[in-house]
mmCIF file with all atom_site columns, C-alpha atoms in Angstrom:
data_model
loop_
_atom_site.group_PDB
_atom_site.id
_atom_site.type_symbol
_atom_site.label_atom_id
_atom_site.label_alt_id
_atom_site.label_comp_id
_atom_site.label_asym_id
_atom_site.label_entity_id
_atom_site.label_seq_id
_atom_site.pdbx_PDB_ins_code
_atom_site.Cartn_x
_atom_site.Cartn_y
_atom_site.Cartn_z
_atom_site.occupancy
_atom_site.B_iso_or_equiv
_atom_site.pdbx_formal_charge
_atom_site.auth_seq_id
_atom_site.auth_comp_id
_atom_site.auth_asym_id
_atom_site.auth_atom_id
_atom_site.pdbx_PDB_model_num
ATOM 1   C CA . UNK A 1 1   ? 69.152  157.300 166.896 1.00 76.00 ? 127 UNK A CA 1
ATOM 2   C CA . UNK A 1 2   ? 69.222  160.205 164.499 1.00 80.00 ? 128 UNK A CA 1
ATOM 3   C CA . UNK A 1 3   ? 67.086  162.104 167.283 1.00 85.00 ? 129 UNK A CA 1
ATOM 4   C CA . UNK A 1 4   ? 69.402  161.423 169.993 1.00 87.00 ? 130 UNK A CA 1
ATOM 5   C CA . UNK A 1 5   ? 72.566  162.509 167.648 1.00 89.00 ? 131 UNK A CA 1
ATOM 6   C CA . UNK A 1 6   ? 70.687  165.485 166.709 1.00 85.00 ? 132 UNK A CA 1
ATOM 7   C CA . UNK A 1 7   ? 69.997  166.536 170.311 1.00 89.00 ? 133 UNK A CA 1
ATOM 8   C CA . UNK A 1 8   ? 73.326  165.884 171.130 1.00 91.00 ? 134 UNK A CA 1
ATOM 9   C CA . UNK A 1 9   ? 74.567  168.415 168.588 1.00 87.00 ? 135 UNK A CA 1
ATOM 10  C CA . UNK A 1 10  ? 71.927  171.172 169.661 1.00 90.00 ? 136 UNK A CA 1
ATOM 11  C CA . UNK A 1 11  ? 73.255  170.446 173.577 1.00 93.00 ? 137 UNK A CA 1
ATOM 12  C CA . UNK A 1 12  ? 77.256  170.791 172.563 1.00 91.00 ? 138 UNK A CA 1
ATOM 13  C CA . UNK A 1 13  ? 76.180  173.951 170.217 1.00 89.00 ? 139 UNK A CA 1
ATOM 14  C CA . UNK A 1 14  ? 73.731  175.642 173.226 1.00 91.00 ? 140 UNK A CA 1
ATOM 15  C CA . UNK A 1 15  ? 77.204  174.968 175.629 1.00 93.00 ? 141 UNK A CA 1
ATOM 16  C CA . UNK A 1 16  ? 79.605  176.529 172.955 1.00 91.00 ? 142 UNK A CA 1
ATOM 17  C CA . UNK A 1 17  ? 77.147  179.605 172.483 1.00 91.00 ? 143 UNK A CA 1
ATOM 18  C CA . UNK A 1 18  ? 76.911  180.003 176.651 1.00 93.00 ? 144 UNK A CA 1
ATOM 19  C CA . UNK A 1 19  ? 80.655  179.482 176.907 1.00 92.00 ? 145 UNK A CA 1
ATOM 20  C CA . UNK A 1 20  ? 80.968  182.243 174.237 1.00 93.00 ? 146 UNK A CA 1
ATOM 21  C CA . UNK A 1 21  ? 78.795  184.797 175.595 1.00 93.00 ? 147 UNK A CA 1
ATOM 22  C CA . UNK A 1 22  ? 80.757  184.537 178.812 1.00 94.00 ? 148 UNK A CA 1
ATOM 23  C CA . UNK A 1 23  ? 83.785  184.769 176.945 1.00 92.00 ? 149 UNK A CA 1
ATOM 24  C CA . UNK A 1 24  ? 82.599  188.374 175.434 1.00 92.00 ? 150 UNK A CA 1
ATOM 25  C CA . UNK A 1 25  ? 82.352  189.363 178.965 1.00 92.00 ? 151 UNK A CA 1
ATOM 26  C CA . UNK A 1 26  ? 85.961  187.979 180.169 1.00 92.00 ? 152 UNK A CA 1
ATOM 27  C CA . UNK A 1 27  ? 87.739  189.232 176.757 1.00 93.00 ? 153 UNK A CA 1
ATOM 28  C CA . UNK A 1 28  ? 87.681  192.666 177.577 1.00 93.00 ? 154 UNK A CA 1
ATOM 29  C CA . UNK A 1 29  ? 88.292  192.190 181.237 1.00 93.00 ? 155 UNK A CA 1
ATOM 30  C CA . UNK A 1 30  ? 91.499  189.911 180.398 1.00 92.00 ? 156 UNK A CA 1
ATOM 31  C CA . UNK A 1 31  ? 92.663  192.769 177.808 1.00 91.00 ? 157 UNK A CA 1
ATOM 32  C CA . UNK A 1 32  ? 92.853  195.034 180.797 1.00 92.00 ? 158 UNK A CA 1
ATOM 33  C CA . UNK A 1 33  ? 94.805  192.800 182.939 1.00 92.00 ? 159 UNK A CA 1
ATOM 34  C CA . UNK A 1 34  ? 97.174  191.908 180.565 1.00 89.00 ? 160 UNK A CA 1
ATOM 35  C CA . UNK A 1 35  ? 95.986  188.500 180.115 1.00 87.00 ? 161 UNK A CA 1
ATOM 36  C CA . UNK A 1 36  ? 96.506  188.681 176.345 1.00 87.00 ? 162 UNK A CA 1
ATOM 37  C CA . UNK A 1 37  ? 100.327 187.512 176.748 1.00 87.00 ? 163 UNK A CA 1
ATOM 38  C CA . UNK A 1 38  ? 98.941  183.934 177.738 1.00 87.00 ? 164 UNK A CA 1
ATOM 39  C CA . UNK A 1 39  ? 97.358  181.253 175.388 1.00 89.00 ? 165 UNK A CA 1
ATOM 40  C CA . UNK A 1 40  ? 94.035  180.996 177.489 1.00 90.00 ? 166 UNK A CA 1
ATOM 41  C CA . UNK A 1 41  ? 93.058  184.363 176.652 1.00 93.00 ? 167 UNK A CA 1
ATOM 42  C CA . UNK A 1 42  ? 94.071  183.969 172.664 1.00 94.00 ? 168 UNK A CA 1
ATOM 43  C CA . UNK A 1 43  ? 91.991  180.704 173.063 1.00 94.00 ? 169 UNK A CA 1
ATOM 44  C CA . UNK A 1 44  ? 88.818  182.632 174.181 1.00 94.00 ? 170 UNK A CA 1
ATOM 45  C CA . UNK A 1 45  ? 89.259  185.000 170.952 1.00 95.00 ? 171 UNK A CA 1
ATOM 46  C CA . UNK A 1 46  ? 89.440  182.175 168.825 1.00 96.00 ? 172 UNK A CA 1
ATOM 47  C CA . UNK A 1 47  ? 86.007  180.518 170.026 1.00 95.00 ? 173 UNK A CA 1
ATOM 48  C CA . UNK A 1 48  ? 84.322  183.671 169.924 1.00 95.00 ? 174 UNK A CA 1
ATOM 49  C CA . UNK A 1 49  ? 85.304  184.473 166.565 1.00 96.00 ? 175 UNK A CA 1
ATOM 50  C CA . UNK A 1 50  ? 85.164  180.951 165.057 1.00 95.00 ? 176 UNK A CA 1
ATOM 51  C CA . UNK A 1 51  ? 81.282  180.956 166.586 1.00 93.00 ? 177 UNK A CA 1
ATOM 52  C CA . UNK A 1 52  ? 80.599  184.376 164.923 1.00 94.00 ? 178 UNK A CA 1
ATOM 53  C CA . UNK A 1 53  ? 82.403  183.166 161.896 1.00 95.00 ? 179 UNK A CA 1
ATOM 54  C CA . UNK A 1 54  ? 80.635  180.181 161.578 1.00 93.00 ? 180 UNK A CA 1
ATOM 55  C CA . UNK A 1 55  ? 77.129  181.809 162.466 1.00 92.00 ? 181 UNK A CA 1
ATOM 56  C CA . UNK A 1 56  ? 77.451  184.395 160.264 1.00 93.00 ? 182 UNK A CA 1
ATOM 57  C CA . UNK A 1 57  ? 78.255  182.115 157.502 1.00 92.00 ? 183 UNK A CA 1
ATOM 58  C CA . UNK A 1 58  ? 75.343  179.826 158.146 1.00 90.00 ? 184 UNK A CA 1
ATOM 59  C CA . UNK A 1 59  ? 72.820  182.973 158.480 1.00 90.00 ? 185 UNK A CA 1
ATOM 60  C CA . UNK A 1 60  ? 74.066  184.339 154.828 1.00 90.00 ? 186 UNK A CA 1
ATOM 61  C CA . UNK A 1 61  ? 73.755  181.190 153.106 1.00 88.00 ? 187 UNK A CA 1
ATOM 62  C CA . UNK A 1 62  ? 70.362  180.341 154.445 1.00 87.00 ? 188 UNK A CA 1
ATOM 63  C CA . UNK A 1 63  ? 68.965  183.545 153.071 1.00 84.00 ? 189 UNK A CA 1
ATOM 64  C CA . UNK A 1 64  ? 67.517  182.199 150.070 1.00 78.00 ? 190 UNK A CA 1
ATOM 65  C CA . UNK A 1 65  ? 65.019  180.090 152.095 1.00 78.00 ? 191 UNK A CA 1
ATOM 66  C CA . UNK A 1 66  ? 64.013  176.681 150.867 1.00 77.00 ? 192 UNK A CA 1
ATOM 67  C CA . UNK A 1 67  ? 62.605  178.327 147.547 1.00 84.00 ? 193 UNK A CA 1
ATOM 68  C CA . UNK A 1 68  ? 64.461  181.359 146.074 1.00 82.00 ? 194 UNK A CA 1
ATOM 69  C CA . UNK A 1 69  ? 61.898  182.325 143.764 1.00 85.00 ? 195 UNK A CA 1
ATOM 70  C CA . UNK A 1 70  ? 59.294  182.506 146.799 1.00 87.00 ? 196 UNK A CA 1
ATOM 71  C CA . UNK A 1 71  ? 61.551  184.354 149.010 1.00 86.00 ? 197 UNK A CA 1
ATOM 72  C CA . UNK A 1 72  ? 62.353  186.932 146.190 1.00 88.00 ? 198 UNK A CA 1
ATOM 73  C CA . UNK A 1 73  ? 58.842  187.496 145.153 1.00 87.00 ? 199 UNK A CA 1
ATOM 74  C CA . UNK A 1 74  ? 56.854  187.322 148.575 1.00 87.00 ? 200 UNK A CA 1
ATOM 75  C CA . UNK A 1 75  ? 59.388  188.351 151.427 1.00 86.00 ? 201 UNK A CA 1
ATOM 76  C CA . UNK A 1 76  ? 61.507  190.680 149.481 1.00 86.00 ? 202 UNK A CA 1
ATOM 77  C CA . UNK A 1 77  ? 58.987  192.152 146.537 1.00 89.00 ? 203 UNK A CA 1
ATOM 78  C CA . UNK A 1 78  ? 61.320  191.518 143.951 1.00 88.00 ? 204 UNK A CA 1
ATOM 79  C CA . UNK A 1 79  ? 61.494  189.708 140.433 1.00 90.00 ? 205 UNK A CA 1
ATOM 80  C CA . UNK A 1 80  ? 62.715  186.563 140.504 1.00 88.00 ? 206 UNK A CA 1
ATOM 81  C CA . UNK A 1 81  ? 64.924  185.927 137.037 1.00 85.00 ? 207 UNK A CA 1
ATOM 82  C CA . UNK A 1 82  ? 64.963  181.876 136.711 1.00 84.00 ? 208 UNK A CA 1
ATOM 83  C CA . UNK A 1 83  ? 66.997  182.050 133.563 1.00 89.00 ? 209 UNK A CA 1
ATOM 84  C CA . UNK A 1 84  ? 69.409  184.467 135.362 1.00 87.00 ? 210 UNK A CA 1
ATOM 85  C CA . UNK A 1 85  ? 69.604  182.222 138.411 1.00 80.00 ? 211 UNK A CA 1
ATOM 86  C CA . UNK A 1 86  ? 70.103  179.200 136.216 1.00 84.00 ? 212 UNK A CA 1
ATOM 87  C CA . UNK A 1 87  ? 72.797  180.676 134.418 1.00 85.00 ? 213 UNK A CA 1
ATOM 88  C CA . UNK A 1 88  ? 74.621  181.562 137.446 1.00 82.00 ? 214 UNK A CA 1
ATOM 89  C CA . UNK A 1 89  ? 73.700  178.732 139.896 1.00 77.00 ? 215 UNK A CA 1
ATOM 90  C CA . UNK A 1 90  ? 77.169  177.527 140.022 1.00 81.00 ? 216 UNK A CA 1
ATOM 91  C CA . UNK A 1 91  ? 78.259  180.738 141.624 1.00 80.00 ? 217 UNK A CA 1
ATOM 92  C CA . UNK A 1 92  ? 75.099  181.123 144.032 1.00 75.00 ? 218 UNK A CA 1
ATOM 93  C CA . UNK A 1 93  ? 75.910  177.428 145.403 1.00 79.00 ? 219 UNK A CA 1
ATOM 94  C CA . UNK A 1 94  ? 79.395  177.802 145.872 1.00 82.00 ? 220 UNK A CA 1
ATOM 95  C CA . UNK A 1 95  ? 80.905  177.738 149.548 1.00 82.00 ? 221 UNK A CA 1
ATOM 96  C CA . UNK A 1 96  ? 82.328  181.530 149.617 1.00 87.00 ? 222 UNK A CA 1
ATOM 97  C CA . UNK A 1 97  ? 81.690  183.977 148.429 1.00 89.00 ? 223 UNK A CA 1
ATOM 98  C CA . UNK A 1 98  ? 77.909  183.788 149.439 1.00 88.00 ? 224 UNK A CA 1
ATOM 99  C CA . UNK A 1 99  ? 75.404  185.268 147.106 1.00 86.00 ? 225 UNK A CA 1
ATOM 100 C CA . UNK A 1 100 ? 71.804  184.305 146.074 1.00 85.00 ? 226 UNK A CA 1
ATOM 101 C CA . UNK A 1 101 ? 70.489  186.664 143.798 1.00 86.00 ? 227 UNK A CA 1
ATOM 102 C CA . UNK A 1 102 ? 66.759  187.442 142.676 1.00 87.00 ? 228 UNK A CA 1
ATOM 103 C CA . UNK A 1 103 ? 67.721  188.757 139.846 1.00 88.00 ? 229 UNK A CA 1
ATOM 104 C CA . UNK A 1 104 ? 70.730  190.985 138.242 1.00 86.00 ? 230 UNK A CA 1
ATOM 105 C CA . UNK A 1 105 ? 70.262  193.552 140.775 1.00 89.00 ? 231 UNK A CA 1
ATOM 106 C CA . UNK A 1 106 ? 69.367  192.281 143.868 1.00 89.00 ? 232 UNK A CA 1
ATOM 107 C CA . UNK A 1 107 ? 71.077  189.944 146.140 1.00 87.00 ? 233 UNK A CA 1
ATOM 108 C CA . UNK A 1 108 ? 69.403  187.926 149.161 1.00 88.00 ? 234 UNK A CA 1
ATOM 109 C CA . UNK A 1 109 ? 72.626  187.727 151.060 1.00 90.00 ? 235 UNK A CA 1
ATOM 110 C CA . UNK A 1 110 ? 73.206  191.258 152.633 1.00 91.00 ? 236 UNK A CA 1
ATOM 111 C CA . UNK A 1 111 ? 76.550  193.169 151.215 1.00 92.00 ? 237 UNK A CA 1
ATOM 112 C CA . UNK A 1 112 ? 78.074  192.882 154.852 1.00 95.00 ? 238 UNK A CA 1
ATOM 113 C CA . UNK A 1 113 ? 78.417  189.003 155.375 1.00 94.00 ? 239 UNK A CA 1
ATOM 114 C CA . UNK A 1 114 ? 81.401  188.177 152.717 1.00 94.00 ? 240 UNK A CA 1
ATOM 115 C CA . UNK A 1 115 ? 83.575  190.864 154.301 1.00 96.00 ? 241 UNK A CA 1
ATOM 116 C CA . UNK A 1 116 ? 82.808  190.043 157.945 1.00 96.00 ? 242 UNK A CA 1
ATOM 117 C CA . UNK A 1 117 ? 83.522  186.340 157.024 1.00 96.00 ? 243 UNK A CA 1
ATOM 118 C CA . UNK A 1 118 ? 87.042  187.369 155.572 1.00 97.00 ? 244 UNK A CA 1
ATOM 119 C CA . UNK A 1 119 ? 87.873  189.546 158.799 1.00 97.00 ? 245 UNK A CA 1
ATOM 120 C CA . UNK A 1 120 ? 86.672  187.043 160.973 1.00 97.00 ? 246 UNK A CA 1
ATOM 121 C CA . UNK A 1 121 ? 88.495  184.091 159.441 1.00 97.00 ? 247 UNK A CA 1
ATOM 122 C CA . UNK A 1 122 ? 91.460  186.282 159.688 1.00 97.00 ? 248 UNK A CA 1
ATOM 123 C CA . UNK A 1 123 ? 91.045  186.778 163.317 1.00 96.00 ? 249 UNK A CA 1
ATOM 124 C CA . UNK A 1 124 ? 90.429  182.972 163.817 1.00 97.00 ? 250 UNK A CA 1
ATOM 125 C CA . UNK A 1 125 ? 93.882  182.447 161.939 1.00 97.00 ? 251 UNK A CA 1
ATOM 126 C CA . UNK A 1 126 ? 95.558  185.228 163.938 1.00 96.00 ? 252 UNK A CA 1
ATOM 127 C CA . UNK A 1 127 ? 94.209  183.478 167.415 1.00 96.00 ? 253 UNK A CA 1
ATOM 128 C CA . UNK A 1 128 ? 95.059  179.801 166.316 1.00 95.00 ? 254 UNK A CA 1
ATOM 129 C CA . UNK A 1 129 ? 98.929  181.165 165.439 1.00 95.00 ? 255 UNK A CA 1
ATOM 130 C CA . UNK A 1 130 ? 98.933  183.342 168.751 1.00 94.00 ? 256 UNK A CA 1
ATOM 131 C CA . UNK A 1 131 ? 97.808  180.117 170.857 1.00 94.00 ? 257 UNK A CA 1
ATOM 132 C CA . UNK A 1 132 ? 100.565 177.705 169.189 1.00 92.00 ? 258 UNK A CA 1
ATOM 133 C CA . UNK A 1 133 ? 103.034 180.630 169.363 1.00 91.00 ? 259 UNK A CA 1
ATOM 134 C CA . UNK A 1 134 ? 102.616 180.947 173.323 1.00 88.00 ? 260 UNK A CA 1
ATOM 135 C CA . UNK A 1 135 ? 102.007 177.085 173.950 1.00 84.00 ? 261 UNK A CA 1
ATOM 136 C CA . UNK A 1 136 ? 105.539 176.354 172.034 1.00 84.00 ? 262 UNK A CA 1
ATOM 137 C CA . UNK A 1 137 ? 107.425 179.123 173.983 1.00 78.00 ? 263 UNK A CA 1
ATOM 138 C CA . UNK A 1 138 ? 106.133 177.632 177.093 1.00 73.00 ? 264 UNK A CA 1
ATOM 139 C CA . UNK A 1 139 ? 107.133 174.561 176.231 1.00 70.00 ? 265 UNK A CA 1
ATOM 140 C CA . UNK A 1 140 ? 110.873 175.593 174.936 1.00 72.00 ? 266 UNK A CA 1
ATOM 141 C CA . UNK A 1 141 ? 110.807 177.552 178.206 1.00 74.00 ? 267 UNK A CA 1
ATOM 142 C CA . UNK A 1 142 ? 110.077 174.538 180.508 1.00 75.00 ? 268 UNK A CA 1
ATOM 143 C CA . UNK A 1 143 ? 112.683 172.406 178.522 1.00 73.00 ? 269 UNK A CA 1
ATOM 144 C CA . UNK A 1 144 ? 115.378 175.259 178.502 1.00 72.00 ? 270 UNK A CA 1
ATOM 145 C CA . UNK A 1 145 ? 115.252 175.476 182.588 1.00 72.00 ? 271 UNK A CA 1
ATOM 146 C CA . UNK A 1 146 ? 115.079 171.831 182.841 1.00 65.00 ? 272 UNK A CA 1
ATOM 147 C CA . UNK A 1 147 ? 111.740 171.464 184.543 1.00 58.00 ? 273 UNK A CA 1
#
């Protein structure tokens, strides 16, 4: 049962990723054609930015690997300070901002990850607002004309 659920999740994520790759092609074409004036274009933007946002967050959250000490010492050639990590463990395990420090001067999470998450989240919210705006205005126009 667990394997079936895992395979289903992987399949859904694969289809979503393929759809977003297609949307990366369609968004600039729609922009040139003026399709940004309809909800479908903003749905594409919403899906792509949400996928990128989740992907970057997962990538940033997994930078420490399963063992932060080993990742620091053997992958990044950095001194691991266990006392520093334990005193800041709550900060390093928070949902946002992402940090996983080896010591007081070296962070395993690259500096571009947190600003990217903020910018993409703002774009997700803007595109969701635009989808709602176009949908509501279309509904009100139909109601006004009696169609």
